[in-house]
PDB file of C-alpha atoms and ligand atoms in Angstrom:
ATOM      1  CA  MET A 259     116.094  99.737  83.447  1.00 98.00           C
ATOM      2  CA  LYS A 260     116.894  99.971  87.550  1.00 98.00           C
ATOM      3  CA  ILE A 261     118.514 103.515  88.791  1.00 98.00           C
ATOM      4  CA  LEU A 262     120.394 104.172  91.706  1.00 98.00           C
ATOM      5  CA  TYR A 263     120.707 107.703  92.726  1.00 98.00           C
ATOM      6  CA  TYR A 264     121.720 109.818  95.869  1.00 98.00           C
ATOM      7  CA  THR A 265     119.920 113.065  95.904  1.00 98.00           C
ATOM      8  CA  SER A 266     120.273 116.209  98.640  1.00 98.00           C
ATOM      9  CA  THR A 267     118.364 119.068  97.422  1.00 98.00           C
ATOM     10  CA  GLY A 268     116.983 117.232  94.219  1.00 98.00           C
ATOM     11  CA  ASN A 269     119.230 117.356  90.963  1.00 98.00           C
ATOM     12  CA  ASN A 270     119.933 113.666  91.113  1.00 98.00           C
ATOM     13  CA  LEU A 271     116.672 112.946  91.563  1.00 98.00           C
ATOM     14  CA  PHE A 272     115.339 114.843  88.666  1.00 98.00           C
ATOM     15  CA  ILE A 273     117.901 113.348  86.406  1.00 98.00           C
ATOM     16  CA  ALA A 274     117.000 109.868  87.557  1.00 98.00           C
ATOM     17  CA  LYS A 275     113.417 110.662  87.065  1.00 98.00           C
ATOM     18  CA  GLN A 276     114.291 112.001  83.369  1.00 98.00           C
ATOM     19  CA  LEU A 277     116.078 109.316  82.467  1.00 98.00           C
ATOM     20  CA  GLY A 278     113.136 106.633  83.432  1.00 96.00           C
ATOM     21  CA  GLY A 279     113.126 103.356  84.628  1.00 97.00           C
ATOM     22  CA  GLU A 280     112.897 102.063  88.648  1.00 98.00           C
ATOM     23  CA  LEU A 281     114.453 104.659  90.549  1.00 98.00           C
ATOM     24  CA  LEU A 282     115.816 103.334  93.914  1.00 98.00           C
ATOM     25  CA  SER A 283     117.450 105.559  96.573  1.00 98.00           C
ATOM     26  CA  ILE A 284     120.567 104.345  97.434  1.00 98.00           C
ATOM     27  CA  PRO A 285     120.193 105.755 101.390  1.00 98.00           C
ATOM     28  CA  GLN A 286     117.247 103.388 101.679  1.00 98.00           C
ATOM     29  CA  LEU A 287     119.144 100.509  99.840  1.00 98.00           C
ATOM     30  CA  VAL A 288     121.853 100.479 102.160  1.00 98.00           C
ATOM     31  CA  LYS A 289     119.142 101.084 105.295  1.00 98.00           C
ATOM     32  CA  ASP A 290     117.523  97.607 103.790  1.00 98.00           C
ATOM     33  CA  ASN A 291     120.742  96.088 103.579  1.00 98.00           C
ATOM     34  CA  ILE A 292     120.291  95.558  99.559  1.00 98.00           C
ATOM     35  CA  TYR A 293     124.199  94.906  97.870  1.00 98.00           C
ATOM     36  CA  GLU A 294     122.859  92.504  94.753  1.00 98.00           C
ATOM     37  CA  ILE A 295     121.281  94.672  92.133  1.00 98.00           C
ATOM     38  CA  LYS A 296     119.970  92.679  89.023  1.00 98.00           C
ATOM     39  CA  ASP A 297     118.416  94.452  85.365  1.00 98.00           C
ATOM     40  CA  ASP A 298     119.392  94.524  81.899  1.00 98.00           C
ATOM     41  CA  SER A 299     120.447  98.260  82.109  1.00 98.00           C
ATOM     42  CA  VAL A 300     121.847  99.687  85.792  1.00 98.00           C
ATOM     43  CA  GLY A 301     123.083 103.185  86.676  1.00 98.00           C
ATOM     44  CA  ILE A 302     124.526 104.965  89.344  1.00 98.00           C
ATOM     45  CA  VAL A 303     123.282 109.237  89.660  1.00 99.00           C
ATOM     46  CA  PHE A 304     125.144 110.767  91.656  1.00 98.00           C
ATOM     47  CA  PRO A 305     126.301 114.098  92.908  1.00 98.00           C
ATOM     48  CA  VAL A 306     129.909 115.399  93.050  1.00 97.00           C
ATOM     49  CA  PHE A 307     131.349 116.192  96.012  1.00 96.00           C
ATOM     50  CA  PHE A 308     134.820 116.835  96.606  1.00 93.00           C
ATOM     51  CA  ALA A 309     135.317 116.100  93.294  1.00 91.00           C
ATOM     52  CA  THR A 310     134.740 112.669  94.496  1.00 93.00           C
ATOM     53  CA  SER A 311     131.209 111.039  95.562  1.00 96.00           C
ATOM     54  CA  PRO A 312     129.605 111.581  98.474  1.00 97.00           C
ATOM     55  CA  LYS A 313     130.920 109.322 101.396  1.00 95.00           C
ATOM     56  CA  THR A 314     127.627 106.533 101.386  1.00 96.00           C
ATOM     57  CA  LEU A 315     127.931 106.519  98.278  1.00 97.00           C
ATOM     58  CA  ARG A 316     131.645 105.198  97.844  1.00 96.00           C
ATOM     59  CA  GLU A 317     131.378 102.843 100.596  1.00 97.00           C
ATOM     60  CA  PHE A 318     127.318 101.627  98.826  1.00 98.00           C
ATOM     61  CA  VAL A 319     130.577 101.101  95.526  1.00 98.00           C
ATOM     62  CA  GLU A 320     132.959  98.752  97.180  1.00 98.00           C
ATOM     63  CA  LYS A 321     130.237  96.292  98.115  1.00 98.00           C
ATOM     64  CA  VAL A 322     126.974  96.524  95.375  1.00 98.00           C
ATOM     65  CA  ASN A 323     127.104  93.546  92.799  1.00 98.00           C
ATOM     66  CA  ILE A 324     125.522  94.636  90.108  1.00 98.00           C
ATOM     67  CA  HIS A 325     124.297  91.850  87.612  1.00 98.00           C
ATOM     68  CA  ALA A 326     123.471  93.582  84.252  1.00 98.00           C
ATOM     69  CA  ASP A 327     124.860  93.660  80.811  1.00 98.00           C
ATOM     70  CA  TYR A 328     124.523  97.518  80.490  1.00 98.00           C
ATOM     71  CA  ILE A 329     125.881  99.663  83.242  1.00 98.00           C
ATOM     72  CA  PHE A 330     126.189 103.670  83.815  1.00 99.00           C
ATOM     73  CA  LEU A 331     127.377 106.066  85.529  1.00 98.00           C
ATOM     74  CA  ILE A 332     126.237 110.343  85.884  1.00 98.00           C
ATOM     75  CA  CYS A 333     127.390 112.558  87.884  1.00 98.00           C
ATOM     76  CA  SER A 334     125.578 115.781  88.260  1.00 98.00           C
ATOM     77  CA  TYR A 335     127.850 118.606  89.411  1.00 97.00           C
ATOM     78  CA  GLY A 336     128.220 122.323  89.586  1.00 97.00           C
ATOM     79  CA  SER A 337     131.785 123.798  88.861  1.00 93.00           C
ATOM     80  CA  ASP A 338     134.606 120.513  88.069  1.00 90.00           C
ATOM     81  CA  GLY A 339     135.701 117.858  89.694  1.00 90.00           C
ATOM     82  CA  ASP A 340     133.049 115.454  87.490  1.00 93.00           C
ATOM     83  CA  TYR A 341     135.840 113.725  85.264  1.00 92.00           C
ATOM     84  CA  HIS A 342     137.841 112.685  88.405  1.00 90.00           C
ATOM     85  CA  ALA A 343     134.094 111.512  90.602  1.00 93.00           C
ATOM     86  CA  LEU A 344     133.798 109.219  87.899  1.00 95.00           C
ATOM     87  CA  LYS A 345     136.615 107.931  86.675  1.00 93.00           C
ATOM     88  CA  ILE A 346     137.190 107.251  90.922  1.00 93.00           C
ATOM     89  CA  MET A 347     133.957 105.001  91.166  1.00 97.00           C
ATOM     90  CA  LYS A 348     134.655 103.084  87.764  1.00 97.00           C
ATOM     91  CA  LYS A 349     138.072 102.172  88.619  1.00 95.00           C
ATOM     92  CA  THR A 350     136.333 101.122  92.006  1.00 97.00           C
ATOM     93  CA  PHE A 351     134.003  99.288  90.267  1.00 98.00           C
ATOM     94  CA  ASN A 352     136.698  97.839  87.409  1.00 98.00           C
ATOM     95  CA  LYS A 353     138.882  96.771  90.470  1.00 97.00           C
ATOM     96  CA  ARG A 354     135.510  94.347  91.257  1.00 97.00           C
ATOM     97  CA  GLY A 355     135.790  92.717  88.610  1.00 97.00           C
ATOM     98  CA  ILE A 356     131.987  95.033  87.142  1.00 98.00           C
ATOM     99  CA  ASN A 357     132.817  96.671  83.785  1.00 98.00           C
ATOM    100  CA  ILE A 358     131.254 100.181  83.428  1.00 98.00           C
ATOM    101  CA  ASN A 359     129.990 100.899  79.755  1.00 98.00           C
ATOM    102  CA  TYR A 360     129.327 104.610  79.885  1.00 98.00           C
ATOM    103  CA  THR A 361     129.810 107.762  82.248  1.00 98.00           C
ATOM    104  CA  ASN A 362     128.543 111.564  81.908  1.00 98.00           C
ATOM    105  CA  SER A 363     127.879 114.175  83.684  1.00 98.00           C
ATOM    106  CA  VAL A 364     124.658 116.708  84.061  1.00 98.00           C
ATOM    107  CA  LEU A 365     126.123 120.591  84.701  1.00 98.00           C
ATOM    108  CA  MET A 366     123.369 121.968  87.562  1.00 98.00           C
ATOM    109  CA  VAL A 367     123.349 124.392  90.243  1.00 98.00           C
ATOM    110  CA  ASP A 368     126.150 124.261  92.632  1.00 98.00           C
ATOM    111  CA  ASN A 369     124.455 123.499  95.980  1.00 98.00           C
ATOM    112  CA  PHE A 370     127.704 124.114  98.529  1.00 97.00           C
ATOM    113  CA  LEU A 371     126.865 126.789 100.368  1.00 96.00           C
ATOM    114  CA  PRO A 372     129.777 128.089 101.510  1.00 94.00           C
ATOM    115  CA  VAL A 373     131.293 128.776  98.188  1.00 94.00           C
ATOM    116  CA  PHE A 374     128.223 129.475  96.085  1.00 96.00           C
ATOM    117  CA  ASP A 375     125.606 132.034  96.091  1.00 97.00           C
ATOM    118  CA  MET A 376     122.232 130.064  95.490  1.00 97.00           C
ATOM    119  CA  ALA A 377     120.478 132.953  93.651  1.00 96.00           C
ATOM    120  CA  HIS A 378     123.594 133.447  91.164  1.00 97.00           C
ATOM    121  CA  GLU A 379     123.872 129.681  90.248  1.00 97.00           C
ATOM    122  CA  MET A 380     119.966 129.227  89.915  1.00 97.00           C
ATOM    123  CA  GLU A 381     120.225 132.619  87.490  1.00 96.00           C
ATOM    124  CA  ILE A 382     123.044 131.641  85.539  1.00 97.00           C
ATOM    125  CA  LYS A 383     122.335 127.480  85.335  1.00 96.00           C
ATOM    126  CA  ASN A 384     119.667 127.317  82.386  1.00 92.00           C
ATOM    127  CA  ASP A 385     117.201 124.975  82.544  1.00 93.00           C
ATOM    128  CA  SER A 386     116.650 124.085  79.143  1.00 95.00           C
ATOM    129  CA  ASP A 387     120.922 123.881  78.959  1.00 96.00           C
ATOM    130  CA  ILE A 388     120.031 121.183  82.032  1.00 98.00           C
ATOM    131  CA  GLU A 389     117.527 119.185  80.233  1.00 97.00           C
ATOM    132  CA  LYS A 390     119.527 118.953  76.944  1.00 98.00           C
ATOM    133  CA  GLN A 391     122.220 117.312  78.451  1.00 98.00           C
ATOM    134  CA  ILE A 392     119.957 114.804  79.935  1.00 98.00           C
ATOM    135  CA  GLU A 393     118.146 114.477  77.089  1.00 98.00           C
ATOM    136  CA  ILE A 394     121.472 113.141  75.260  1.00 98.00           C
ATOM    137  CA  ILE A 395     122.868 111.332  78.163  1.00 98.00           C
ATOM    138  CA  LYS A 396     119.202 109.208  78.046  1.00 98.00           C
ATOM    139  CA  ASN A 397     119.342 108.916  73.942  1.00 98.00           C
ATOM    140  CA  ASP A 398     122.802 107.447  74.694  1.00 98.00           C
ATOM    141  CA  ILE A 399     121.676 105.210  77.092  1.00 98.00           C
ATOM    142  CA  ILE A 400     118.643 103.775  75.452  1.00 98.00           C
ATOM    143  CA  SER A 401     120.767 103.240  72.780  1.00 98.00           C
ATOM    144  CA  LYS A 402     122.800 101.599  75.062  1.00 98.00           C
ATOM    145  CA  LYS A 403     126.288 103.469  73.706  1.00 98.00           C
ATOM    146  CA  ASP A 404     129.216 102.321  74.707  1.00 98.00           C
ATOM    147  CA  PHE A 405     131.456 105.982  76.030  1.00 98.00           C
ATOM    148  CA  ILE A 406     133.631 106.938  78.980  1.00 97.00           C
ATOM    149  CA  TYR A 407     133.648 110.422  79.037  1.00 95.00           C
ATOM    150  CA  SER A 408     136.820 112.235  79.664  1.00 90.00           C
ATOM    151  CA  LYS A 409     138.333 115.926  80.249  1.00 81.00           C
ATOM    152  CA  LYS A 410     141.287 117.438  81.299  1.00 68.00           C
ATOM    153  CA  HIS A 411     142.319 116.932  84.717  1.00 64.00           C
ATOM    154  CA  PHE A 412     140.790 118.881  87.868  1.00 60.00           C
ATOM    155  CA  THR A 413     143.313 120.851  89.499  1.00 60.00           C
ATOM    156  CA  ASN A 414     145.510 118.699  91.667  1.00 63.00           C
ATOM    157  CA  VAL A 415     144.331 114.956  91.989  1.00 66.00           C
ATOM    158  CA  PRO A 416     146.480 114.005  94.991  1.00 64.00           C
ATOM    159  CA  PHE A 417     145.525 116.782  96.221  1.00 66.00           C
ATOM    160  CA  ILE A 418     141.973 116.105  95.643  1.00 70.00           C
ATOM    161  CA  GLU A 419     142.611 112.328  96.505  1.00 66.00           C
ATOM    162  CA  LYS A 420     144.132 113.038  99.744  1.00 68.00           C
ATOM    163  CA  ILE A 421     143.221 115.871 101.521  1.00 82.00           C
ATOM    164  CA  LEU A 422     140.120 118.481  99.543  1.00 84.00           C
ATOM    165  CA  GLU A 423     137.566 116.791 101.774  1.00 86.00           C
ATOM    166  CA  SER A 424     139.001 116.371 104.973  1.00 87.00           C
ATOM    167  CA  THR A 425     140.080 120.371 104.684  1.00 87.00           C
ATOM    168  CA  MET A 426     136.853 121.448 103.599  1.00 89.00           C
ATOM    169  CA  THR A 427     135.236 119.157 106.026  1.00 88.00           C
ATOM    170  CA  SER A 428     137.003 120.920 108.893  1.00 89.00           C
ATOM    171  CA  LYS A 429     136.578 124.215 107.444  1.00 93.00           C
ATOM    172  CA  TYR A 430     133.186 124.354 106.865  1.00 95.00           C
ATOM    173  CA  HIS A 431     130.704 122.974 109.609  1.00 95.00           C
ATOM    174  CA  ILE A 432     126.612 123.032 110.125  1.00 96.00           C
ATOM    175  CA  ILE A 433     125.729 126.188 112.441  1.00 96.00           C
ATOM    176  CA  ALA A 434     122.186 124.727 114.630  1.00 96.00           C
ATOM    177  CA  ASP A 435     121.103 128.629 115.616  1.00 94.00           C
ATOM    178  CA  ASP A 436     118.045 129.243 117.909  1.00 94.00           C
ATOM    179  CA  GLY A 437     114.252 129.331 116.479  1.00 95.00           C
ATOM    180  CA  CYS A 438     113.935 125.978 115.110  1.00 97.00           C
ATOM    181  CA  SER A 439     110.218 124.950 115.236  1.00 97.00           C
ATOM    182  CA  SER A 440     110.589 121.064 115.677  1.00 97.00           C
ATOM    183  CA  CYS A 441     109.323 120.542 112.129  1.00 97.00           C
ATOM    184  CA  ARG A 442     111.682 117.620 111.591  1.00 97.00           C
ATOM    185  CA  ILE A 443     112.352 118.224 108.206  1.00 98.00           C
ATOM    186  CA  CYS A 444     115.755 118.444 108.443  1.00 98.00           C
ATOM    187  CA  THR A 445     115.814 114.483 110.679  1.00 98.00           C
ATOM    188  CA  LYS A 446     113.941 113.365 107.147  1.00 98.00           C
ATOM    189  CA  VAL A 447     116.168 114.609 104.542  1.00 98.00           C
ATOM    190  CA  CYS A 448     119.412 113.597 106.139  1.00 98.00           C
ATOM    191  CA  PRO A 449     120.474 110.836 104.060  1.00 98.00           C
ATOM    192  CA  ARG A 450     122.291 109.050 107.267  1.00 98.00           C
ATOM    193  CA  GLY A 451     119.764 109.433 109.436  1.00 97.00           C
ATOM    194  CA  ASN A 452     122.150 111.613 111.825  1.00 98.00           C
ATOM    195  CA  ILE A 453     120.087 114.326 113.178  1.00 98.00           C
ATOM    196  CA  GLU A 454     117.604 113.946 115.697  1.00 97.00           C
ATOM    197  CA  VAL A 455     115.435 117.377 117.293  1.00 96.00           C
ATOM    198  CA  ILE A 456     115.727 117.336 121.229  1.00 95.00           C
ATOM    199  CA  ASP A 457     113.994 119.942 123.250  1.00 94.00           C
ATOM    200  CA  GLY A 458     113.363 121.986 120.010  1.00 93.00           C
ATOM    201  CA  LYS A 459     117.406 121.527 118.855  1.00 95.00           C
ATOM    202  CA  PRO A 460     118.789 119.491 115.830  1.00 97.00           C
ATOM    203  CA  HIS A 461     121.411 117.226 117.170  1.00 97.00           C
ATOM    204  CA  PHE A 462     123.675 115.681 115.392  1.00 97.00           C
ATOM    205  CA  GLY A 463     125.483 112.732 115.417  1.00 96.00           C
ATOM    206  CA  GLU A 464     128.921 111.273 113.701  1.00 95.00           C
ATOM    207  CA  ALA A 465     127.899 109.559 110.127  1.00 96.00           C
ATOM    208  CA  CYS A 466     127.341 113.019 107.985  1.00 96.00           C
ATOM    209  CA  ASP A 467     127.968 113.069 104.329  1.00 96.00           C
ATOM    210  CA  PHE A 468     128.487 116.919 104.751  1.00 96.00           C
ATOM    211  CA  CYS A 469     125.190 116.757 101.899  1.00 98.00           C
ATOM    212  CA  LEU A 470     124.124 120.457 103.149  1.00 98.00           C
ATOM    213  CA  SER A 471     120.628 118.804 102.498  1.00 98.00           C
ATOM    214  CA  CYS A 472     119.344 119.817 106.228  1.00 98.00           C
ATOM    215  CA  VAL A 473     120.390 123.489 105.846  1.00 98.00           C
ATOM    216  CA  HIS A 474     119.040 123.903 102.510  1.00 98.00           C
ATOM    217  CA  HIS A 475     115.573 122.182 103.466  1.00 98.00           C
ATOM    218  CA  CYS A 476     115.571 124.226 107.352  1.00 98.00           C
ATOM    219  CA  LYS A 477     112.598 126.479 106.712  1.00 96.00           C
ATOM    220  CA  THR A 478     113.348 128.615 109.525  1.00 96.00           C
ATOM    221  CA  HIS A 479     116.759 129.182 108.403  1.00 95.00           C
ATOM    222  CA  THR A 480     118.082 127.861 112.368  1.00 96.00           C
ATOM    223  CA  LEU A 481     120.922 125.546 110.592  1.00 97.00           C
ATOM    224  CA  SER A 482     123.591 127.489 108.142  1.00 97.00           C
ATOM    225  CA  ILE A 483     126.765 127.282 107.672  1.00 96.00           C
ATOM    226  CA  ASN A 484     129.826 129.241 109.086  1.00 95.00           C
ATOM    227  CA  ASP A 485     130.912 131.867 106.114  1.00 90.00           C
ATOM    228  CA  GLU A 486     127.904 131.266 103.449  1.00 91.00           C
ATOM    229  CA  ALA A 487     128.435 132.830 100.021  1.00 88.00           C
ATOM    230  CA  ASN A 488     124.534 134.283 100.577  1.00 91.00           C
ATOM    231  CA  PRO A 489     122.910 133.026 103.715  1.00 92.00           C
ATOM    232  CA  ASN A 490     120.037 134.024 102.763  1.00 93.00           C
ATOM    233  CA  GLU A 491     119.669 131.668  99.663  1.00 95.00           C
ATOM    234  CA  ARG A 492     118.720 127.854  99.980  1.00 97.00           C
ATOM    235  CA  TYR A 493     117.754 125.483  97.277  1.00 98.00           C
ATOM    236  CA  ILE A 494     115.831 122.971  96.255  1.00 98.00           C
ATOM    237  CA  ASN A 495     115.523 121.658  92.236  1.00 98.00           C
ATOM    238  CA  PRO A 496     112.167 123.195  91.129  1.00 97.00           C
ATOM    239  CA  ASN A 497     111.233 120.252  89.600  1.00 97.00           C
ATOM    240  CA  VAL A 498     111.455 118.020  92.928  1.00 98.00           C
ATOM    241  CA  LYS A 499     109.195 118.003  95.612  1.00 98.00           C
ATOM    242  CA  LEU A 500     109.823 117.770  99.208  1.00 98.00           C
ATOM    243  CA  SER A 501     107.901 114.724  99.762  1.00 98.00           C
ATOM    244  CA  GLU A 502     109.777 112.879  97.006  1.00 98.00           C
ATOM    245  CA  ILE A 503     112.987 113.576  98.439  1.00 98.00           C
ATOM    246  CA  ILE A 504     112.051 112.565 102.141  1.00 98.00           C
ATOM    247  CA  LYS A 505     110.890 109.061 100.990  1.00 98.00           C
ATOM    248  CA  SER A 506     114.537 109.065  98.794  1.00 98.00           C
ATOM    249  CA  ASN A 507     116.194 109.589 102.125  1.00 98.00           C
ATOM    250  CA  ASN A 508     113.685 109.559 104.791  1.00 97.00           C
ATOM    251  CA  LEU A 509     115.893 106.331 107.199  1.00 96.00           C
ATOM    252  CA  TYR A 510     113.081 106.621 109.975  1.00 90.00           C
ATOM    253  CA  GLN A 511     110.243 105.870 108.213  1.00 74.00           C
TER     254      GLN A 511
HETATM  255  C1  FMN B 658     129.964 119.019 100.061  1.00 92.03           C
HETATM  256  C2  FMN B 658     129.934 119.283  98.675  1.00 92.03           C
HETATM  257  C3  FMN B 658     130.559 119.067  97.855  1.00 92.03           C
HETATM  258  C4  FMN B 658     130.827 119.457  96.294  1.00 92.03           C
HETATM  259  N1  FMN B 658     131.557 119.091  95.742  1.00 92.03           N
HETATM  260  C5  FMN B 658     131.309 119.644  94.634  1.00 92.03           C
HETATM  261  C6  FMN B 658     132.817 119.521  93.555  1.00 92.03           C
HETATM  262  O1  FMN B 658     133.393 119.082  94.498  1.00 92.03           O
HETATM  263  N2  FMN B 658     132.675 119.962  92.476  1.00 92.03           N
HETATM  264  C7  FMN B 658     131.269 120.302  91.754  1.00 92.03           C
HETATM  265  O2  FMN B 658     131.227 120.776  90.617  1.00 92.03           O
HETATM  266  N3  FMN B 658     130.474 120.739  92.566  1.00 92.03           N
HETATM  267  C8  FMN B 658     130.480 119.846  93.856  1.00 92.03           C
HETATM  268  N4  FMN B 658     129.712 120.159  94.416  1.00 92.03           N
HETATM  269  C9  FMN B 658     128.042 120.241  93.946  1.00 92.03           C
HETATM  270  C10 FMN B 658     126.612 119.424  93.654  1.00 92.03           C
HETATM  271  O3  FMN B 658     127.558 118.697  92.752  1.00 92.03           O
HETATM  272  C11 FMN B 658     125.822 119.521  92.669  1.00 92.03           C
HETATM  273  O4  FMN B 658     125.045 120.919  93.229  1.00 92.03           O
HETATM  274  C12 FMN B 658     124.708 118.754  92.489  1.00 92.03           C
HETATM  275  O5  FMN B 658     124.202 118.501  91.524  1.00 92.03           O
HETATM  276  C13 FMN B 658     124.077 118.367  93.820  1.00 92.03           C
HETATM  277  O6  FMN B 658     123.217 117.034  93.700  1.00 92.03           O
HETATM  278  P1  FMN B 658     121.609 117.106  94.733  1.00 92.03           P
HETATM  279  O7  FMN B 658     120.728 118.372  94.311  1.00 92.03           O
HETATM  280  O8  FMN B 658     121.494 115.571  93.998  1.00 92.03           O
HETATM  281  O9  FMN B 658     122.257 116.963  95.769  1.00 92.03           O
HETATM  282  C14 FMN B 658     129.401 119.637  95.595  1.00 92.03           C
HETATM  283  C15 FMN B 658     128.057 119.665  97.162  1.00 92.03           C
HETATM  284  C16 FMN B 658     128.427 119.521  98.725  1.00 92.03           C
HETATM  285  C17 FMN B 658     126.980 119.798  99.188  1.00 92.03           C
END
């Protein structure tokens, strides 16, 4: 079994690790131009971004050829939009003639800083609930269960498809303040290789997924978002090491 994953703060890496098999980071596959994946079972594990998936992943899904008897899609999300994100990804694969056998979602800490307070999220998202959700999915996948997750539609589907992402990314932006220690962790956790530290200050290119990995991992709080719910709190999945996120996302290695 191969699991292709995308992560910014570790939730999806945690799910991927719990599910087992060979783990392949999607940003690294993109970097190495690998778009042919073959195994008996293949899964994609990804975060919901604006009720869809990160831009890198949407582009990847348009190109990747998966040759497998059993294909599954698992998303992690913090509040809503999981059904919609899975539906869109499944539809993209189906249009390309690739059948999806199983879709499901895991409710975890919502790392979207403008709206959610990380301290509160960590309090209300219970570790054992998360593990239970993953265990169910793991058993389903081992037994190659056919199942397509369905749920009531997220608020307003045409709105999501057309303008949710652009509305949110024009409303919120990453701010680089003084105080950078030039540790360069932001450059290594960015899944797009979009950050450079020049003269003690992070500089951003045009390829941002708005995944917020750089902001969550910035030890000096030099990086932040305008209008954060709680500017003092940051999140990294407690079961994942920084070195694992760097190994997943660093495109400069
Ligand atoms: C830009 C952005 C947009 C997000 N949009 C949604 C959303 O629409 N619905 C939702 O439930 N969670 C949303 N989230 C929360 C993430 O899907 C969730 O925290 C996920 O588990 C993070 O996974 P990771 O730690 O592997 O990066 C969003 C997070 C980010 C950074």
